[in-house]
Amino acid sequence: MTLKTRQNLLLAILIIFYTVGIIGLHTNLRGTFLTLIPFNLLLSFGCLYLSFKNFSLKKHLDIFLIAGCGYLIEWIGIHTSWLFGNYVYGSVLGFKLDGVPLIIGLNWVLLTFGAAAIVHKWTIPLLLKALVSGVLMTALDWLMEPVAVRSGFWSWQNGPVPLYNYACWMIFSTLFSYWILERKTVETNKVSVGLFGIIVLFFAILNR
């Protein structure tokens, strides 16, 4: 199977699964579909990973680094409120280690590699690429928040989502994006870019 054929197949799988998810979440089987969210994140990561042309050690290290740092900053947020604000995770995202779903690290990987893939080939300075990627990820979090809270992904303890949450998202999204853009471990292909677009569309529809 050629790389192009593989990427086409992976993108088709993502479109099918997210479409089924949107439909399912609008039926009386919503509760069942919510329990499948961790599987969907794993599937999304698997499709992203298999879409890569280059499987270098450096790329693997960056995937583990972003997943680990993503988990760590969420742990700090949960246990200290120093980052993001005062929030707690629900049960929807699956197994939690010390209050933080393990799958959350993969979520940071998906969004970082997806947003950075969009700007990767732009002919603008590296820092500006990272900033635009950070804006894209922060905008997606803004779109995601109402659905996530309503669906029990997490909840905010002192009312609505604080602006501080978005400030933290912007900072870490930009830093993570800068790292993989500078190290050239991000790849721009129809799956990496398409997945980010699918996730945006997924939450935009669920927000209606």
PDB file of C-alpha atoms in Angstrom:
ATOM      1  CA  MET A   1       0.000   0.000   0.000  1.00  0.00           C
ATOM      2  CA  THR A   2       1.418   3.376  -0.971  1.00  0.00           C
ATOM      3  CA  LEU A   3       1.652   6.223   1.523  1.00  0.00           C
ATOM      4  CA  LYS A   4      -1.013   8.187  -0.360  1.00  0.00           C
ATOM      5  CA  THR A   5      -3.426   5.238  -0.340  1.00  0.00           C
ATOM      6  CA  ARG A   6      -2.795   4.639   3.355  1.00  0.00           C
ATOM      7  CA  GLN A   7      -3.453   8.278   4.196  1.00  0.00           C
ATOM      8  CA  ASN A   8      -6.662   8.281   2.154  1.00  0.00           C
ATOM      9  CA  LEU A   9      -7.859   5.185   4.007  1.00  0.00           C
ATOM     10  CA  LEU A  10      -6.966   6.613   7.408  1.00  0.00           C
ATOM     11  CA  LEU A  11      -8.756   9.881   6.652  1.00  0.00           C
ATOM     12  CA  ALA A  12     -11.839   7.947   5.514  1.00  0.00           C
ATOM     13  CA  ILE A  13     -11.805   5.958   8.776  1.00  0.00           C
ATOM     14  CA  LEU A  14     -11.657   9.177  10.799  1.00  0.00           C
ATOM     15  CA  ILE A  15     -14.504  10.762   8.848  1.00  0.00           C
ATOM     16  CA  ILE A  16     -16.678   7.668   9.312  1.00  0.00           C
ATOM     17  CA  PHE A  17     -16.019   7.315  13.039  1.00  0.00           C
ATOM     18  CA  TYR A  18     -16.531  10.989  13.850  1.00  0.00           C
ATOM     19  CA  THR A  19     -19.696  11.093  11.742  1.00  0.00           C
ATOM     20  CA  VAL A  20     -21.082   8.049  13.553  1.00  0.00           C
ATOM     21  CA  GLY A  21     -20.097   9.718  16.828  1.00  0.00           C
ATOM     22  CA  ILE A  22     -21.976  12.912  16.003  1.00  0.00           C
ATOM     23  CA  ILE A  23     -25.076  10.936  15.068  1.00  0.00           C
ATOM     24  CA  GLY A  24     -24.834   8.716  18.136  1.00  0.00           C
ATOM     25  CA  LEU A  25     -24.454  11.661  20.494  1.00  0.00           C
ATOM     26  CA  HIS A  26     -27.727  13.065  19.166  1.00  0.00           C
ATOM     27  CA  THR A  27     -29.681   9.888  19.967  1.00  0.00           C
ATOM     28  CA  ASN A  28     -30.899   8.184  23.135  1.00  0.00           C
ATOM     29  CA  LEU A  29     -27.660   6.182  23.006  1.00  0.00           C
ATOM     30  CA  ARG A  30     -25.700   9.292  23.946  1.00  0.00           C
ATOM     31  CA  GLY A  31     -24.500   7.752  27.229  1.00  0.00           C
ATOM     32  CA  THR A  32     -23.099   4.706  25.447  1.00  0.00           C
ATOM     33  CA  PHE A  33     -21.318   6.835  22.855  1.00  0.00           C
ATOM     34  CA  LEU A  34     -19.771   8.995  25.572  1.00  0.00           C
ATOM     35  CA  THR A  35     -18.128   5.900  27.061  1.00  0.00           C
ATOM     36  CA  LEU A  36     -16.425   5.380  23.679  1.00  0.00           C
ATOM     37  CA  ILE A  37     -14.618   8.753  23.794  1.00  0.00           C
ATOM     38  CA  PRO A  38     -11.304   7.241  25.056  1.00  0.00           C
ATOM     39  CA  PHE A  39     -11.428   4.669  22.239  1.00  0.00           C
ATOM     40  CA  ASN A  40     -12.060   7.454  19.743  1.00  0.00           C
ATOM     41  CA  LEU A  41      -9.002   9.343  20.993  1.00  0.00           C
ATOM     42  CA  LEU A  42      -6.896   6.200  20.709  1.00  0.00           C
ATOM     43  CA  LEU A  43      -8.216   5.597  17.189  1.00  0.00           C
ATOM     44  CA  SER A  44      -7.456   9.205  16.252  1.00  0.00           C
ATOM     45  CA  PHE A  45      -3.915   8.917  17.540  1.00  0.00           C
ATOM     46  CA  GLY A  46      -3.446   5.606  15.732  1.00  0.00           C
ATOM     47  CA  CYS A  47      -4.581   7.141  12.438  1.00  0.00           C
ATOM     48  CA  LEU A  48      -2.347  10.169  12.926  1.00  0.00           C
ATOM     49  CA  TYR A  49       0.643   7.982  13.776  1.00  0.00           C
ATOM     50  CA  LEU A  50       0.138   5.640  10.814  1.00  0.00           C
ATOM     51  CA  SER A  51      -0.138   8.617   8.458  1.00  0.00           C
ATOM     52  CA  PHE A  52       3.447   9.635   9.099  1.00  0.00           C
ATOM     53  CA  LYS A  53       6.081   9.158   6.431  1.00  0.00           C
ATOM     54  CA  ASN A  54       8.974   9.423   8.850  1.00  0.00           C
ATOM     55  CA  PHE A  55       9.122   7.312  12.025  1.00  0.00           C
ATOM     56  CA  SER A  56      12.360   8.701  13.430  1.00  0.00           C
ATOM     57  CA  LEU A  57      13.480   8.344  17.025  1.00  0.00           C
ATOM     58  CA  LYS A  58      13.268  12.132  17.346  1.00  0.00           C
ATOM     59  CA  LYS A  59       9.591  12.067  16.356  1.00  0.00           C
ATOM     60  CA  HIS A  60       8.839   9.309  18.876  1.00  0.00           C
ATOM     61  CA  LEU A  61      10.628  11.250  21.604  1.00  0.00           C
ATOM     62  CA  ASP A  62       8.578  14.363  20.828  1.00  0.00           C
ATOM     63  CA  ILE A  63       5.331  12.391  20.933  1.00  0.00           C
ATOM     64  CA  PHE A  64       6.235  11.006  24.364  1.00  0.00           C
ATOM     65  CA  LEU A  65       7.458  14.411  25.532  1.00  0.00           C
ATOM     66  CA  ILE A  66       4.268  16.251  24.595  1.00  0.00           C
ATOM     67  CA  ALA A  67       2.074  13.466  25.986  1.00  0.00           C
ATOM     68  CA  GLY A  68       4.057  13.486  29.237  1.00  0.00           C
ATOM     69  CA  CYS A  69       4.143  17.280  29.544  1.00  0.00           C
ATOM     70  CA  GLY A  70       0.444  17.431  28.658  1.00  0.00           C
ATOM     71  CA  TYR A  71      -0.347  15.029  31.491  1.00  0.00           C
ATOM     72  CA  LEU A  72       1.964  16.907  33.868  1.00  0.00           C
ATOM     73  CA  ILE A  73       0.458  20.343  33.316  1.00  0.00           C
ATOM     74  CA  GLU A  74      -3.032  18.881  33.735  1.00  0.00           C
ATOM     75  CA  TRP A  75      -1.887  17.223  36.983  1.00  0.00           C
ATOM     76  CA  ILE A  76      -0.570  20.570  38.218  1.00  0.00           C
ATOM     77  CA  GLY A  77      -3.838  22.204  37.224  1.00  0.00           C
ATOM     78  CA  ILE A  78      -5.975  19.624  39.011  1.00  0.00           C
ATOM     79  CA  HIS A  79      -3.957  19.532  42.230  1.00  0.00           C
ATOM     80  CA  THR A  80      -2.906  23.162  42.623  1.00  0.00           C
ATOM     81  CA  SER A  81      -5.136  25.311  40.345  1.00  0.00           C
ATOM     82  CA  TRP A  82      -1.937  27.130  39.366  1.00  0.00           C
ATOM     83  CA  LEU A  83      -2.607  26.233  35.733  1.00  0.00           C
ATOM     84  CA  PHE A  84      -5.905  26.563  33.843  1.00  0.00           C
ATOM     85  CA  GLY A  85      -8.011  27.187  36.948  1.00  0.00           C
ATOM     86  CA  ASN A  86     -10.021  25.218  39.470  1.00  0.00           C
ATOM     87  CA  TYR A  87     -11.400  22.156  37.682  1.00  0.00           C
ATOM     88  CA  VAL A  88     -11.815  18.396  38.060  1.00  0.00           C
ATOM     89  CA  TYR A  89     -12.135  15.574  35.559  1.00  0.00           C
ATOM     90  CA  GLY A  90     -15.222  13.405  35.284  1.00  0.00           C
ATOM     91  CA  SER A  91     -15.316   9.732  34.339  1.00  0.00           C
ATOM     92  CA  VAL A  92     -15.924  10.106  30.585  1.00  0.00           C
ATOM     93  CA  LEU A  93     -12.260  10.196  29.560  1.00  0.00           C
ATOM     94  CA  GLY A  94     -11.533   6.835  31.122  1.00  0.00           C
ATOM     95  CA  PHE A  95      -8.919   5.633  33.593  1.00  0.00           C
ATOM     96  CA  LYS A  96      -7.440   8.358  35.766  1.00  0.00           C
ATOM     97  CA  LEU A  97      -4.026   8.369  37.379  1.00  0.00           C
ATOM     98  CA  ASP A  98      -4.070  10.619  40.433  1.00  0.00           C
ATOM     99  CA  GLY A  99      -7.124  12.479  39.164  1.00  0.00           C
ATOM    100  CA  VAL A 100      -5.993  12.995  35.553  1.00  0.00           C
ATOM    101  CA  PRO A 101      -7.132  10.747  32.674  1.00  0.00           C
ATOM    102  CA  LEU A 102      -4.112   9.077  31.078  1.00  0.00           C
ATOM    103  CA  ILE A 103      -5.651   9.672  27.664  1.00  0.00           C
ATOM    104  CA  ILE A 104      -5.340  13.451  28.110  1.00  0.00           C
ATOM    105  CA  GLY A 105      -1.681  13.301  27.109  1.00  0.00           C
ATOM    106  CA  LEU A 106      -2.655  11.870  23.717  1.00  0.00           C
ATOM    107  CA  ASN A 107      -5.174  14.668  23.314  1.00  0.00           C
ATOM    108  CA  TRP A 108      -2.347  17.207  23.591  1.00  0.00           C
ATOM    109  CA  VAL A 109      -0.379  15.217  20.998  1.00  0.00           C
ATOM    110  CA  LEU A 110      -3.300  15.116  18.557  1.00  0.00           C
ATOM    111  CA  LEU A 111      -4.043  18.813  18.786  1.00  0.00           C
ATOM    112  CA  THR A 112      -0.415  19.949  18.744  1.00  0.00           C
ATOM    113  CA  PHE A 113       0.613  17.858  15.758  1.00  0.00           C
ATOM    114  CA  GLY A 114      -2.623  18.770  13.963  1.00  0.00           C
ATOM    115  CA  ALA A 115      -2.457  22.535  14.494  1.00  0.00           C
ATOM    116  CA  ALA A 116       1.287  22.660  13.786  1.00  0.00           C
ATOM    117  CA  ALA A 117       0.750  20.660  10.589  1.00  0.00           C
ATOM    118  CA  ILE A 118      -1.530  23.414   9.293  1.00  0.00           C
ATOM    119  CA  VAL A 119       1.157  26.112   9.606  1.00  0.00           C
ATOM    120  CA  HIS A 120       4.226  23.917   9.057  1.00  0.00           C
ATOM    121  CA  LYS A 121       4.752  24.825   5.382  1.00  0.00           C
ATOM    122  CA  TRP A 122       3.788  28.483   5.652  1.00  0.00           C
ATOM    123  CA  THR A 123       6.571  30.865   4.631  1.00  0.00           C
ATOM    124  CA  ILE A 124       6.505  32.934   7.817  1.00  0.00           C
ATOM    125  CA  PRO A 125       8.925  33.091  10.782  1.00  0.00           C
ATOM    126  CA  LEU A 126       9.002  30.078  13.083  1.00  0.00           C
ATOM    127  CA  LEU A 127       7.769  31.996  16.119  1.00  0.00           C
ATOM    128  CA  LEU A 128       4.791  33.317  14.177  1.00  0.00           C
ATOM    129  CA  LYS A 129       3.960  29.790  13.011  1.00  0.00           C
ATOM    130  CA  ALA A 130       3.982  28.620  16.628  1.00  0.00           C
ATOM    131  CA  LEU A 131       1.791  31.536  17.702  1.00  0.00           C
ATOM    132  CA  VAL A 132      -0.769  30.817  14.972  1.00  0.00           C
ATOM    133  CA  SER A 133      -0.769  27.143  15.951  1.00  0.00           C
ATOM    134  CA  GLY A 134      -1.304  28.194  19.564  1.00  0.00           C
ATOM    135  CA  VAL A 135      -4.234  30.389  18.535  1.00  0.00           C
ATOM    136  CA  LEU A 136      -5.784  27.486  16.598  1.00  0.00           C
ATOM    137  CA  MET A 137      -5.514  25.155  19.583  1.00  0.00           C
ATOM    138  CA  THR A 138      -6.849  27.755  22.007  1.00  0.00           C
ATOM    139  CA  ALA A 139      -9.773  28.509  19.689  1.00  0.00           C
ATOM    140  CA  LEU A 140     -10.534  24.798  19.553  1.00  0.00           C
ATOM    141  CA  ASP A 141     -10.493  24.624  23.352  1.00  0.00           C
ATOM    142  CA  TRP A 142     -12.955  27.531  23.438  1.00  0.00           C
ATOM    143  CA  LEU A 143     -15.190  25.581  21.048  1.00  0.00           C
ATOM    144  CA  MET A 144     -14.740  22.373  23.029  1.00  0.00           C
ATOM    145  CA  GLU A 145     -15.433  23.704  26.524  1.00  0.00           C
ATOM    146  CA  PRO A 146     -19.267  23.885  26.456  1.00  0.00           C
ATOM    147  CA  VAL A 147     -19.544  20.373  25.007  1.00  0.00           C
ATOM    148  CA  ALA A 148     -16.930  18.964  27.389  1.00  0.00           C
ATOM    149  CA  VAL A 149     -18.604  20.405  30.486  1.00  0.00           C
ATOM    150  CA  ARG A 150     -22.071  19.358  29.338  1.00  0.00           C
ATOM    151  CA  SER A 151     -20.836  15.842  28.579  1.00  0.00           C
ATOM    152  CA  GLY A 152     -18.940  15.343  31.840  1.00  0.00           C
ATOM    153  CA  PHE A 153     -15.384  15.403  30.496  1.00  0.00           C
ATOM    154  CA  TRP A 154     -14.504  17.878  33.239  1.00  0.00           C
ATOM    155  CA  SER A 155     -16.177  20.574  35.307  1.00  0.00           C
ATOM    156  CA  TRP A 156     -15.196  23.998  36.630  1.00  0.00           C
ATOM    157  CA  GLN A 157     -15.552  24.496  40.349  1.00  0.00           C
ATOM    158  CA  ASN A 158     -16.154  28.246  40.497  1.00  0.00           C
ATOM    159  CA  GLY A 159     -18.666  28.960  37.766  1.00  0.00           C
ATOM    160  CA  PRO A 160     -17.902  29.512  34.074  1.00  0.00           C
ATOM    161  CA  VAL A 161     -14.640  28.759  32.273  1.00  0.00           C
ATOM    162  CA  PRO A 162     -12.065  31.337  33.451  1.00  0.00           C
ATOM    163  CA  LEU A 163     -10.116  33.417  30.946  1.00  0.00           C
ATOM    164  CA  TYR A 164      -7.002  32.134  32.709  1.00  0.00           C
ATOM    165  CA  ASN A 165      -7.718  28.722  31.215  1.00  0.00           C
ATOM    166  CA  TYR A 166      -7.403  30.120  27.699  1.00  0.00           C
ATOM    167  CA  ALA A 167      -4.262  32.058  28.612  1.00  0.00           C
ATOM    168  CA  CYS A 168      -2.647  28.826  29.805  1.00  0.00           C
ATOM    169  CA  TRP A 169      -3.814  27.002  26.673  1.00  0.00           C
ATOM    170  CA  MET A 170      -2.264  29.708  24.497  1.00  0.00           C
ATOM    171  CA  ILE A 171       1.064  29.543  26.318  1.00  0.00           C
ATOM    172  CA  PHE A 172       1.466  25.772  26.327  1.00  0.00           C
ATOM    173  CA  SER A 173       0.011  25.286  22.856  1.00  0.00           C
ATOM    174  CA  THR A 174       2.495  27.778  21.465  1.00  0.00           C
ATOM    175  CA  LEU A 175       5.417  26.219  23.344  1.00  0.00           C
ATOM    176  CA  PHE A 176       4.555  22.674  22.250  1.00  0.00           C
ATOM    177  CA  SER A 177       4.032  23.808  18.673  1.00  0.00           C
ATOM    178  CA  TYR A 178       7.305  25.721  18.619  1.00  0.00           C
ATOM    179  CA  TRP A 179       9.137  22.628  19.847  1.00  0.00           C
ATOM    180  CA  ILE A 180       7.942  20.269  17.119  1.00  0.00           C
ATOM    181  CA  LEU A 181       8.128  22.924  14.409  1.00  0.00           C
ATOM    182  CA  GLU A 182      11.697  23.833  15.324  1.00  0.00           C
ATOM    183  CA  ARG A 183      12.707  20.177  15.495  1.00  0.00           C
ATOM    184  CA  LYS A 184      10.812  19.434  12.250  1.00  0.00           C
ATOM    185  CA  THR A 185       9.062  16.404  13.715  1.00  0.00           C
ATOM    186  CA  VAL A 186       5.640  17.605  12.562  1.00  0.00           C
ATOM    187  CA  GLU A 187       4.347  16.380   9.195  1.00  0.00           C
ATOM    188  CA  THR A 188       1.827  18.136   6.999  1.00  0.00           C
ATOM    189  CA  ASN A 189      -0.404  15.574   5.333  1.00  0.00           C
ATOM    190  CA  LYS A 190      -4.106  15.109   4.688  1.00  0.00           C
ATOM    191  CA  VAL A 191      -4.566  13.109   7.917  1.00  0.00           C
ATOM    192  CA  SER A 192      -2.749  15.468  10.309  1.00  0.00           C
ATOM    193  CA  VAL A 193      -4.491  18.522   8.859  1.00  0.00           C
ATOM    194  CA  GLY A 194      -7.766  16.715   8.238  1.00  0.00           C
ATOM    195  CA  LEU A 195      -7.973  15.349  11.772  1.00  0.00           C
ATOM    196  CA  PHE A 196      -7.724  18.826  13.273  1.00  0.00           C
ATOM    197  CA  GLY A 197     -10.453  20.025  10.919  1.00  0.00           C
ATOM    198  CA  ILE A 198     -12.650  17.038  11.751  1.00  0.00           C
ATOM    199  CA  ILE A 199     -12.289  17.699  15.488  1.00  0.00           C
ATOM    200  CA  VAL A 200     -13.210  21.367  14.970  1.00  0.00           C
ATOM    201  CA  LEU A 201     -16.278  20.383  12.945  1.00  0.00           C
ATOM    202  CA  PHE A 202     -17.192  17.693  15.496  1.00  0.00           C
ATOM    203  CA  PHE A 203     -17.367  20.169  18.386  1.00  0.00           C
ATOM    204  CA  ALA A 204     -18.905  22.914  16.256  1.00  0.00           C
ATOM    205  CA  ILE A 205     -21.825  20.616  15.397  1.00  0.00           C
ATOM    206  CA  LEU A 206     -22.205  19.410  18.992  1.00  0.00           C
ATOM    207  CA  ASN A 207     -22.292  23.041  20.113  1.00  0.00           C
ATOM    208  CA  ARG A 208     -25.404  23.731  18.078  1.00  0.00           C
TER     209      ARG A 208
END
